[in-house]
Short mmCIF file of C-alpha atoms in Angstrom, two decimals:
data_model
loop_
_atom_site.label_atom_id
_atom_site.label_comp_id
_atom_site.label_asym_id
_atom_site.label_seq_id
_atom_site.Cartn_x
_atom_site.Cartn_y
_atom_site.Cartn_z
CA MET C 476 51.73 99.18 194.74
CA THR C 477 48.50 101.17 195.10
CA GLN C 478 46.61 101.55 198.34
CA PHE C 479 43.84 99.18 197.27
CA SER C 480 46.00 96.49 195.65
CA THR C 481 45.56 94.05 198.52
CA LEU C 482 41.81 94.63 198.58
CA GLY C 483 41.71 94.24 194.80
CA LEU C 484 43.57 90.94 195.03
CA PHE C 485 41.11 89.75 197.67
CA ILE C 486 38.12 90.67 195.48
CA ALA C 487 39.66 89.00 192.42
CA LEU C 488 40.30 85.75 194.29
CA SER C 489 36.80 85.86 195.77
CA LEU C 490 35.26 86.24 192.31
CA LEU C 491 37.37 83.36 191.01
CA ILE C 492 36.19 81.10 193.83
CA THR C 493 32.59 82.19 193.23
CA LEU C 494 32.93 81.33 189.53
CA VAL C 495 34.34 77.88 190.28
CA LEU C 496 31.56 77.15 192.78
CA SER C 497 28.94 78.40 190.31
CA ILE C 498 30.23 76.01 187.66
CA ILE C 499 30.05 73.17 190.16
CA VAL C 500 26.42 74.05 190.94
CA VAL C 501 25.39 74.49 187.30
CA MET C 502 27.00 71.26 186.02
CA PRO C 503 24.09 69.01 187.16
CA TRP C 504 21.69 71.24 185.17
CA LEU C 505 23.82 70.83 182.06
CA ARG C 506 23.96 67.08 182.49
CA ALA C 507 20.18 66.99 183.00
CA LYS C 508 19.62 68.91 179.78
CA ARG C 509 21.75 66.42 177.83
CA ALA C 510 19.90 63.53 179.45
CA GLN C 511 16.56 64.85 178.15
CA ASN C 512 17.78 64.47 174.56
CA LYS C 513 19.13 60.95 175.16
CA PRO C 514 16.57 58.08 175.06
CA VAL C 515 16.50 55.63 177.92
CA ASP C 516 17.97 52.25 177.10
CA ASN C 517 15.25 49.67 178.06
CA GLN C 518 17.04 46.63 176.62
CA LEU C 519 17.94 45.28 180.05
CA LEU C 520 14.34 45.72 181.24
CA ASP C 521 13.01 43.75 178.18
CA ILE C 522 15.40 40.88 178.93
CA ASN C 523 14.26 40.77 182.55
CA ILE C 524 10.59 40.60 181.47
CA ALA C 525 11.35 37.79 179.00
CA VAL C 526 13.19 35.79 181.65
CA PHE C 527 10.29 36.37 184.05
CA ARG C 528 7.78 34.97 181.54
CA GLU C 529 9.91 31.92 180.78
CA ARG C 530 10.42 31.15 184.44
CA LEU C 531 6.70 31.65 185.13
CA ALA C 532 5.82 29.19 182.32
CA GLU C 533 8.20 26.63 183.80
CA LEU C 534 6.57 26.97 187.20
CA LYS C 535 3.10 26.50 185.60
CA THR C 536 4.30 23.33 183.87
CA ASP C 537 5.77 21.97 187.12
CA LYS C 538 2.50 22.65 188.91
CA ASP C 539 0.40 20.94 186.17
CA THR C 540 2.63 17.85 186.20
CA GLY C 541 2.45 17.68 189.99
CA THR C 542 6.15 18.35 190.52
CA ILE C 543 5.33 21.20 192.91
CA ASP C 544 2.22 21.87 194.92
CA ASP C 545 0.05 24.97 194.72
CA SER C 546 1.61 26.59 197.82
CA HIS C 547 5.14 26.26 196.47
CA TYR C 548 3.95 27.59 193.09
CA GLN C 549 2.46 30.73 194.68
CA ASN C 550 5.61 31.45 196.70
CA GLN C 551 7.92 31.11 193.70
CA LYS C 552 5.62 33.27 191.56
CA LEU C 553 5.59 36.01 194.24
CA GLU C 554 9.39 35.95 194.45
CA LEU C 555 9.73 36.31 190.68
CA GLU C 556 7.37 39.30 190.70
CA ARG C 557 9.44 40.99 193.40
CA GLN C 558 12.63 40.49 191.40
CA LEU C 559 10.98 41.94 188.32
CA LEU C 560 9.83 45.02 190.24
CA ASP C 561 13.35 45.56 191.59
CA ALA C 562 14.77 45.38 188.07
CA GLN C 563 12.40 48.01 186.73
CA ARG C 564 13.86 51.47 187.09
CA GLN C 565 11.85 54.52 186.35
CA ILE C 566 14.28 57.14 185.09
CA GLU C 567 12.84 60.60 185.65
CA PRO C 568 14.99 63.32 184.08
CA MET C 569 15.88 66.36 186.16
CA ILE C 570 13.78 69.44 185.44
CA VAL C 571 16.11 72.11 184.09
CA PRO C 572 15.43 75.51 185.73
CA GLY C 573 14.55 78.43 183.55
CA VAL C 574 16.54 81.55 182.75
CA LYS C 575 15.08 83.49 185.69
CA SER C 576 16.17 80.83 188.20
CA ARG C 577 19.68 80.83 186.79
CA LEU C 578 19.92 84.62 186.96
CA LEU C 579 18.71 84.58 190.56
CA LEU C 580 21.43 82.11 191.47
CA ILE C 581 24.16 83.99 189.62
CA ILE C 582 23.24 87.38 191.12
CA TRP C 583 21.86 86.70 194.57
CA VAL C 584 24.29 84.06 195.85
CA PRO C 585 27.40 86.29 195.44
CA ALA C 586 25.45 89.30 196.71
CA LEU C 587 24.23 87.48 199.81
CA THR C 588 27.70 86.03 200.41
CA ALA C 589 29.31 89.48 200.30
CA LEU C 590 26.59 90.90 202.54
CA ALA C 591 27.08 88.11 205.08
CA TYR C 592 30.85 88.67 205.05
CA LEU C 593 30.40 92.35 205.85
CA LEU C 594 27.62 91.99 208.43
CA ILE C 595 28.67 88.92 210.42
CA GLY C 596 31.70 90.70 211.93
CA ASP C 597 33.46 94.05 211.92
CA ARG C 598 36.01 93.89 209.10
CA THR C 599 37.47 97.34 209.78
CA PRO C 600 40.65 95.97 211.44
CA VAL C 601 41.25 93.73 208.40
CA PHE C 602 40.89 96.63 205.99
CA ASN C 603 43.12 98.80 208.20
CA PHE C 604 45.73 96.05 208.22
CA TRP C 605 45.67 95.81 204.42
CA SER C 606 45.95 99.59 204.19
CA ALA C 607 48.98 99.58 206.52
CA GLU C 608 50.65 96.82 204.51
CA ASP C 609 50.19 98.70 201.25
CA LYS C 610 51.25 102.08 202.63
CA VAL C 611 54.27 101.33 204.86
CA GLY C 612 54.99 97.62 204.28
CA GLN C 613 58.21 98.35 202.39
CA VAL C 614 59.33 100.92 204.97
CA ALA C 615 58.82 98.34 207.73
CA ASP C 616 60.93 95.80 205.84
CA ASP C 617 63.70 98.34 205.26
CA LEU C 618 63.77 99.23 208.96
CA LEU C 619 63.87 95.59 210.04
CA THR C 620 66.65 94.71 207.59
CA GLY C 621 68.82 97.73 208.44
CA LYS C 622 68.35 99.51 205.12
CA LEU C 623 66.81 102.46 206.98
CA ASP C 624 67.79 103.87 210.37
CA GLN C 625 64.80 106.19 210.72
CA PRO C 626 61.37 106.02 209.08
CA PRO C 627 60.36 108.87 206.76
CA ALA C 628 58.01 111.46 208.20
CA TRP C 629 55.06 110.39 206.06
CA ALA C 630 55.28 106.83 207.46
CA ILE C 631 54.55 107.99 211.01
CA GLU C 632 51.79 110.50 210.31
CA ASP C 633 49.31 108.47 212.42
CA ASP C 634 51.69 108.29 215.43
CA GLY C 635 53.32 105.27 213.84
CA ARG C 636 50.40 102.87 214.40
CA GLN C 637 50.38 101.62 210.81
CA LEU C 638 54.17 101.26 210.81
CA ILE C 639 54.11 99.27 214.06
CA THR C 640 51.44 96.96 212.65
CA ALA C 641 53.40 96.45 209.44
CA MET C 642 56.63 95.73 211.34
CA GLN C 643 54.98 93.13 213.56
CA SER C 644 53.42 91.46 210.55
CA ASN C 645 56.75 91.49 208.72
CA VAL C 646 58.59 89.87 211.63
CA HIS C 647 56.03 87.09 211.91
CA ARG C 648 56.32 86.40 208.19
CA HIS C 649 60.10 86.07 208.66
CA ALA C 650 59.93 84.36 212.04
CA ASP C 651 63.29 82.61 211.55
CA ASP C 652 65.27 85.86 211.23
CA PRO C 653 66.83 86.81 214.62
CA ASP C 654 67.89 90.27 213.43
CA ARG C 655 64.29 91.24 212.70
CA TRP C 656 63.23 90.15 216.20
CA MET C 657 66.13 92.18 217.61
CA ARG C 658 65.09 95.34 215.79
CA LEU C 659 61.45 94.77 216.75
CA SER C 660 62.53 94.70 220.40
CA GLU C 661 64.18 98.10 219.91
CA LEU C 662 60.83 99.41 218.65
CA PHE C 663 59.05 98.06 221.75
CA LEU C 664 61.70 99.59 224.03
CA SER C 665 61.20 102.98 222.39
CA LEU C 666 57.49 102.59 223.17
CA GLU C 667 58.33 101.56 226.77
CA SER C 668 56.71 98.16 226.21
CA THR C 669 59.31 96.18 228.14
CA ASP C 670 57.46 92.85 228.29
CA SER C 671 57.00 92.77 224.51
CA ALA C 672 60.66 93.73 224.04
CA ILE C 673 61.79 90.86 226.27
CA GLU C 674 59.58 88.41 224.37
CA SER C 675 61.07 89.57 221.05
CA LEU C 676 64.60 89.28 222.43
CA SER C 677 63.91 85.80 223.78
CA ARG C 678 62.86 84.69 220.29
CA ALA C 679 65.95 86.27 218.77
CA TYR C 680 68.13 84.52 221.35
CA ARG C 681 66.53 81.12 220.69
CA LEU C 682 67.16 81.57 216.97
CA SER C 683 70.76 82.73 217.43
CA PRO C 684 72.14 81.76 220.87
CA ASP C 685 75.73 82.32 219.72
CA ASN C 686 75.16 86.01 218.91
CA GLU C 687 76.80 87.91 221.80
CA GLU C 688 74.98 91.17 221.07
CA ILE C 689 71.55 89.52 221.16
CA ALA C 690 72.38 87.44 224.25
CA THR C 691 73.82 90.37 226.21
CA THR C 692 70.95 92.69 225.29
CA TYR C 693 68.42 90.02 226.24
CA ALA C 694 70.12 89.48 229.61
CA GLN C 695 70.46 93.22 230.28
CA ILE C 696 66.81 94.07 229.54
CA SER C 697 65.60 91.06 231.55
CA PHE C 698 67.91 92.01 234.43
CA PHE C 699 66.62 95.57 234.78
CA ALA C 700 63.00 94.55 234.14
CA ASN C 701 63.37 92.12 237.05
CA GLN C 702 64.48 94.98 239.32
CA GLY C 703 68.13 94.00 239.22
CA GLN C 704 67.53 90.37 240.13
CA LEU C 705 69.39 87.56 238.39
CA ASP C 706 66.67 85.01 237.68
CA THR C 707 67.52 81.51 236.46
CA ASN C 708 67.11 82.34 232.78
CA THR C 709 69.17 85.55 232.88
CA ARG C 710 71.95 83.84 234.81
CA ARG C 711 72.04 80.99 232.28
CA VAL C 712 72.26 83.43 229.34
CA LEU C 713 75.14 85.33 230.96
CA GLN C 714 76.97 82.13 231.85
CA ASP C 715 76.71 81.00 228.21
CA VAL C 716 78.16 84.33 227.04
CA LEU C 717 81.05 84.10 229.53
CA ALA C 718 81.72 80.48 228.62
CA LYS C 719 82.35 81.56 225.03
CA ASN C 720 84.01 84.88 225.89
CA PRO C 721 85.35 84.96 229.48
CA GLN C 722 86.50 88.58 229.03
CA HIS C 723 83.07 89.96 228.09
CA GLU C 724 82.87 93.11 230.22
CA GLY C 725 79.13 93.67 229.89
CA ALA C 726 78.33 90.16 231.10
CA GLN C 727 80.82 90.48 233.98
CA MET C 728 79.26 93.75 235.12
CA LEU C 729 75.75 92.28 235.06
CA MET C 730 76.94 89.29 237.07
CA ALA C 731 78.56 91.59 239.64
CA MET C 732 75.46 93.74 240.01
CA GLY C 733 73.15 90.74 240.12
CA GLU C 734 75.18 88.91 242.78
CA ALA C 735 75.28 92.06 244.91
CA ARG C 736 71.53 92.48 244.52
CA GLY C 737 71.07 88.84 245.52
CA SER C 738 73.15 89.38 248.70
CA ASN C 739 75.96 87.18 247.32
CA TYR C 740 78.59 89.76 248.21
CA GLN C 741 81.69 87.59 247.92
CA GLN C 742 80.71 86.47 244.42
CA ALA C 743 79.98 90.08 243.48
CA GLN C 744 83.43 91.17 244.67
CA GLY C 745 84.94 88.34 242.64
CA TRP C 746 83.28 89.55 239.44
CA ILE C 747 84.32 93.15 240.17
CA LYS C 748 87.93 92.04 240.59
CA ARG C 749 87.90 90.07 237.33
CA LEU C 750 86.41 93.04 235.49
CA ARG C 751 88.93 95.42 237.06
CA ASP C 752 91.86 93.20 236.09
CA ASN C 753 90.61 92.98 232.49
CA ILE C 754 90.31 96.74 232.15
CA ALA C 755 93.65 97.42 233.88
CA ALA C 756 95.41 95.03 231.46
CA LYS C 757 94.27 97.05 228.43
CA PRO C 758 96.54 99.73 227.01
CA GLY C 759 95.54 103.34 227.54
CA ASP C 760 94.13 105.43 230.35
CA HIS C 761 91.20 103.71 232.11
CA SER C 762 91.41 105.59 235.40
CA LYS C 763 87.74 106.65 235.34
CA ALA C 764 86.50 103.12 234.74
CA LEU C 765 88.76 101.74 237.46
CA ALA C 766 87.64 104.42 239.90
CA SER C 767 84.01 103.53 239.20
CA LEU C 768 84.75 99.86 239.90
CA ASP C 769 86.50 100.78 243.15
CA GLU C 770 83.44 102.77 244.16
CA LEU C 771 81.19 99.84 243.28
CA SER C 772 83.37 97.52 245.36
CA ALA C 773 83.16 99.89 248.33
CA ASN C 774 79.36 100.03 247.99
CA VAL C 775 79.18 96.23 247.97
CA SER C 776 81.28 96.12 251.13
CA THR C 777 78.93 98.62 252.78
CA GLN C 778 75.93 96.57 251.72
CA GLU C 779 77.54 93.44 253.15
CA LYS C 780 78.02 95.14 256.53
CA GLN C 781 74.42 96.38 256.55
CA ALA C 782 73.13 92.94 255.57
CA ALA C 783 75.02 91.39 258.46
CA LEU C 784 72.79 93.44 260.79
CA GLY C 785 69.65 92.27 259.00
CA ILE C 786 67.16 89.51 259.73
CA ASP C 787 67.08 86.15 257.90
CA VAL C 788 63.51 85.08 257.24
CA THR C 789 62.83 81.43 256.38
CA VAL C 790 59.54 81.20 254.51
CA THR C 791 57.80 77.84 254.35
CA ILE C 792 54.69 77.10 252.31
CA ASN C 793 52.33 74.50 253.71
CA ALA C 794 52.23 71.40 251.49
CA SER C 795 48.45 71.63 251.14
CA LEU C 796 48.80 75.04 249.45
CA LEU C 797 51.54 74.16 246.98
CA PRO C 798 49.05 73.07 244.25
CA LEU C 799 47.57 76.60 244.36
CA ILE C 800 50.85 78.28 243.40
CA LYS C 801 51.31 79.43 239.81
CA ALA C 802 54.52 80.08 237.90
CA ASP C 803 53.96 83.85 237.67
CA ASP C 804 53.06 84.36 241.34
CA VAL C 805 55.02 86.82 243.48
CA LEU C 806 56.34 86.40 247.03
CA PHE C 807 56.16 89.43 249.36
CA VAL C 808 58.16 89.43 252.62
CA ALA C 809 58.13 92.46 254.92
CA ILE C 810 59.06 93.60 258.43
CA ARG C 811 56.74 96.18 259.97
CA ASP C 812 55.49 97.68 263.21
CA VAL C 813 53.11 95.37 265.05
CA LYS C 814 50.71 98.34 265.15
CA GLY C 815 50.75 98.67 261.35
CA GLY C 816 52.01 101.34 258.99
CA PRO C 817 54.55 101.23 256.16
CA PRO C 818 57.14 98.41 256.39
CA PHE C 819 60.67 99.05 257.63
CA ALA C 820 61.95 96.57 255.04
CA ALA C 821 60.27 94.66 252.23
CA LYS C 822 61.13 92.45 249.28
CA ARG C 823 59.14 91.47 246.21
CA LEU C 824 60.51 88.23 244.77
CA PRO C 825 59.52 85.78 242.01
CA ILE C 826 57.92 82.61 243.32
CA SER C 827 60.71 80.61 241.70
CA ILE C 828 62.86 81.48 244.73
CA ILE C 829 60.82 78.88 246.65
CA LYS C 830 62.58 75.52 246.41
CA GLN C 831 60.82 72.44 247.75
CA GLY C 832 58.34 74.64 249.56
CA GLN C 833 60.93 76.77 251.36
CA ALA C 834 63.25 79.77 250.92
CA THR C 835 65.44 81.96 253.13
CA ILE C 836 65.33 85.71 252.50
CA SER C 837 67.52 88.32 254.16
CA LEU C 838 65.88 91.64 255.07
CA SER C 839 68.01 94.58 256.17
CA ASP C 840 68.21 98.36 255.92
CA LEU C 841 69.11 97.83 252.27
CA ASP C 842 65.46 96.88 251.73
CA ALA C 843 64.03 99.94 253.50
CA MET C 844 61.11 101.61 251.76
CA MET C 845 62.16 105.05 253.09
CA PRO C 846 65.64 106.12 254.24
CA GLU C 847 64.29 107.48 257.55
CA ARG C 848 62.38 104.28 258.30
CA THR C 849 64.83 101.39 258.77
CA ILE C 850 65.06 98.27 260.92
CA GLN C 851 67.97 99.63 262.98
CA MET C 852 66.09 102.87 263.70
CA ALA C 853 63.02 100.85 264.74
CA ARG C 854 65.09 98.71 267.08
CA SER C 855 66.82 101.72 268.59
CA GLU C 856 63.38 103.12 269.38
CA LYS C 857 62.28 99.77 270.92
CA THR C 858 59.57 99.30 268.28
CA LYS C 859 57.91 95.90 268.37
CA LEU C 860 58.39 94.31 264.95
CA VAL C 861 56.62 91.49 263.11
CA VAL C 862 57.49 89.67 259.89
CA VAL C 863 54.79 88.89 257.33
CA ALA C 864 54.87 86.84 254.13
CA ARG C 865 52.35 86.49 251.33
CA VAL C 866 52.09 84.87 247.90
CA SER C 867 50.25 87.14 245.46
CA HIS C 868 48.62 85.88 242.26
CA THR C 869 48.42 89.38 240.79
CA GLY C 870 51.67 90.93 242.01
CA ASN C 871 49.91 93.73 243.90
CA ALA C 872 51.41 94.90 247.19
CA ILE C 873 47.94 94.95 248.80
CA ALA C 874 46.48 91.57 249.76
CA GLU C 875 43.64 90.32 247.59
CA SER C 876 41.17 87.46 247.76
CA GLY C 877 42.84 84.20 246.80
CA ASP C 878 46.34 85.19 247.93
CA LEU C 879 48.23 82.85 250.25
CA SER C 880 49.44 84.23 253.58
CA GLY C 881 50.63 83.32 257.06
CA ASN C 882 50.20 84.70 260.56
CA PRO C 883 52.54 87.59 261.50
CA ILE C 884 55.52 86.44 263.59
CA VAL C 885 56.83 88.75 266.33
CA ILE C 886 60.59 89.40 266.26
CA GLY C 887 62.57 89.76 269.47
CA ALA C 888 64.77 92.81 270.10
CA GLU C 889 68.00 90.87 269.45
CA GLN C 890 66.59 88.22 267.11
CA ASN C 891 68.12 88.01 263.65
CA GLN C 892 66.51 84.79 262.43
CA VAL C 893 62.80 83.97 262.13
CA LYS C 894 60.56 81.39 260.51
CA VAL C 895 57.13 82.09 259.02
CA GLU C 896 54.76 79.59 257.45
CA ILE C 897 52.29 80.45 254.70
CA ASN C 898 49.37 78.24 255.66
CA GLN C 899 46.11 79.95 254.70
CA GLN C 900 44.28 81.52 251.78
CA VAL C 901 42.91 85.04 251.93
CA PRO C 902 39.10 84.81 251.69
#
């Protein structure tokens, strides 16, 4: 296929449509020319005139014999004249344009149409897209179907922009193929476009929910993109994988890490134990893997002890502000010095953690922004602490106009539980 084959096909179809429309426009002229050579049939008009005269004579006779009076005679005569006028049709044949007019139509209409197409909008992206399809369309299909592992050097001469465009177009033309969506996600990951990769994986998972590789990859990428948090969707995907394959080690590890990250330490230890038992039951030497799991278990135990010394913050959102919350909002909760400065502990959480206008979040030294600036160090130095909470529409750590916030709440020296209400909007 040549580089201009798509453009050539477009031009050919455009000319075909122009020809069809031209024929439609010219047909009335052809019919008019035939009508000029065909005499008008006036037989019906002659009959109407004869009937008019007969009826008029009858009215004159009725008037002379006194059957009708003069007023009635005039009214009937006027009505007959109106009917005769309505029956008379003046057929004026259409004037057939000359050769010059026809040439103007044939030449200028297509020319003006093409000019309008080019000038109304910038068609460069369309032509670039056609060029990419013709140049690397087959390479993109081979990559997405597994026929090629790596693109040839000539296909990525422009930093791969044409190849990326062709691959995206190919996937959308085969939108029901989960494997193509899976390979497209790998392309996005190589370009560090995590959000696009997750979207591609979600489509692949919806098309093939029973594919363990797709489901596990989707859950893994979503898990790390969400900073190690198990959101509702990721947890559901992992639970589906484990329901079909209870011994799936990758899913078990993600569940263990996610539960530990969510401060569900007992559940995390349970998943670590299940994973350890599965590996220990396999033949062969798995001492390194078992040692890593033992280390992970010890770290979870340490985290649990540190969390026990933390502060539980119950965040409540005023009912009047709930309609202002959007699905992609972010909840920030932090503990800081009453005098200001960087927080001693902070969490950035999806707004979905709020259930029925309330959520309880645990903040401890595990959530410290800097290792030398922790809650326990602040308390040992008798620093006066406050807890703050804010709902951000943009996800930025700095408050912006339109965010929802509450008044800072002072924490006592021995206090490990506090409530804060988000009850105002940042102006």
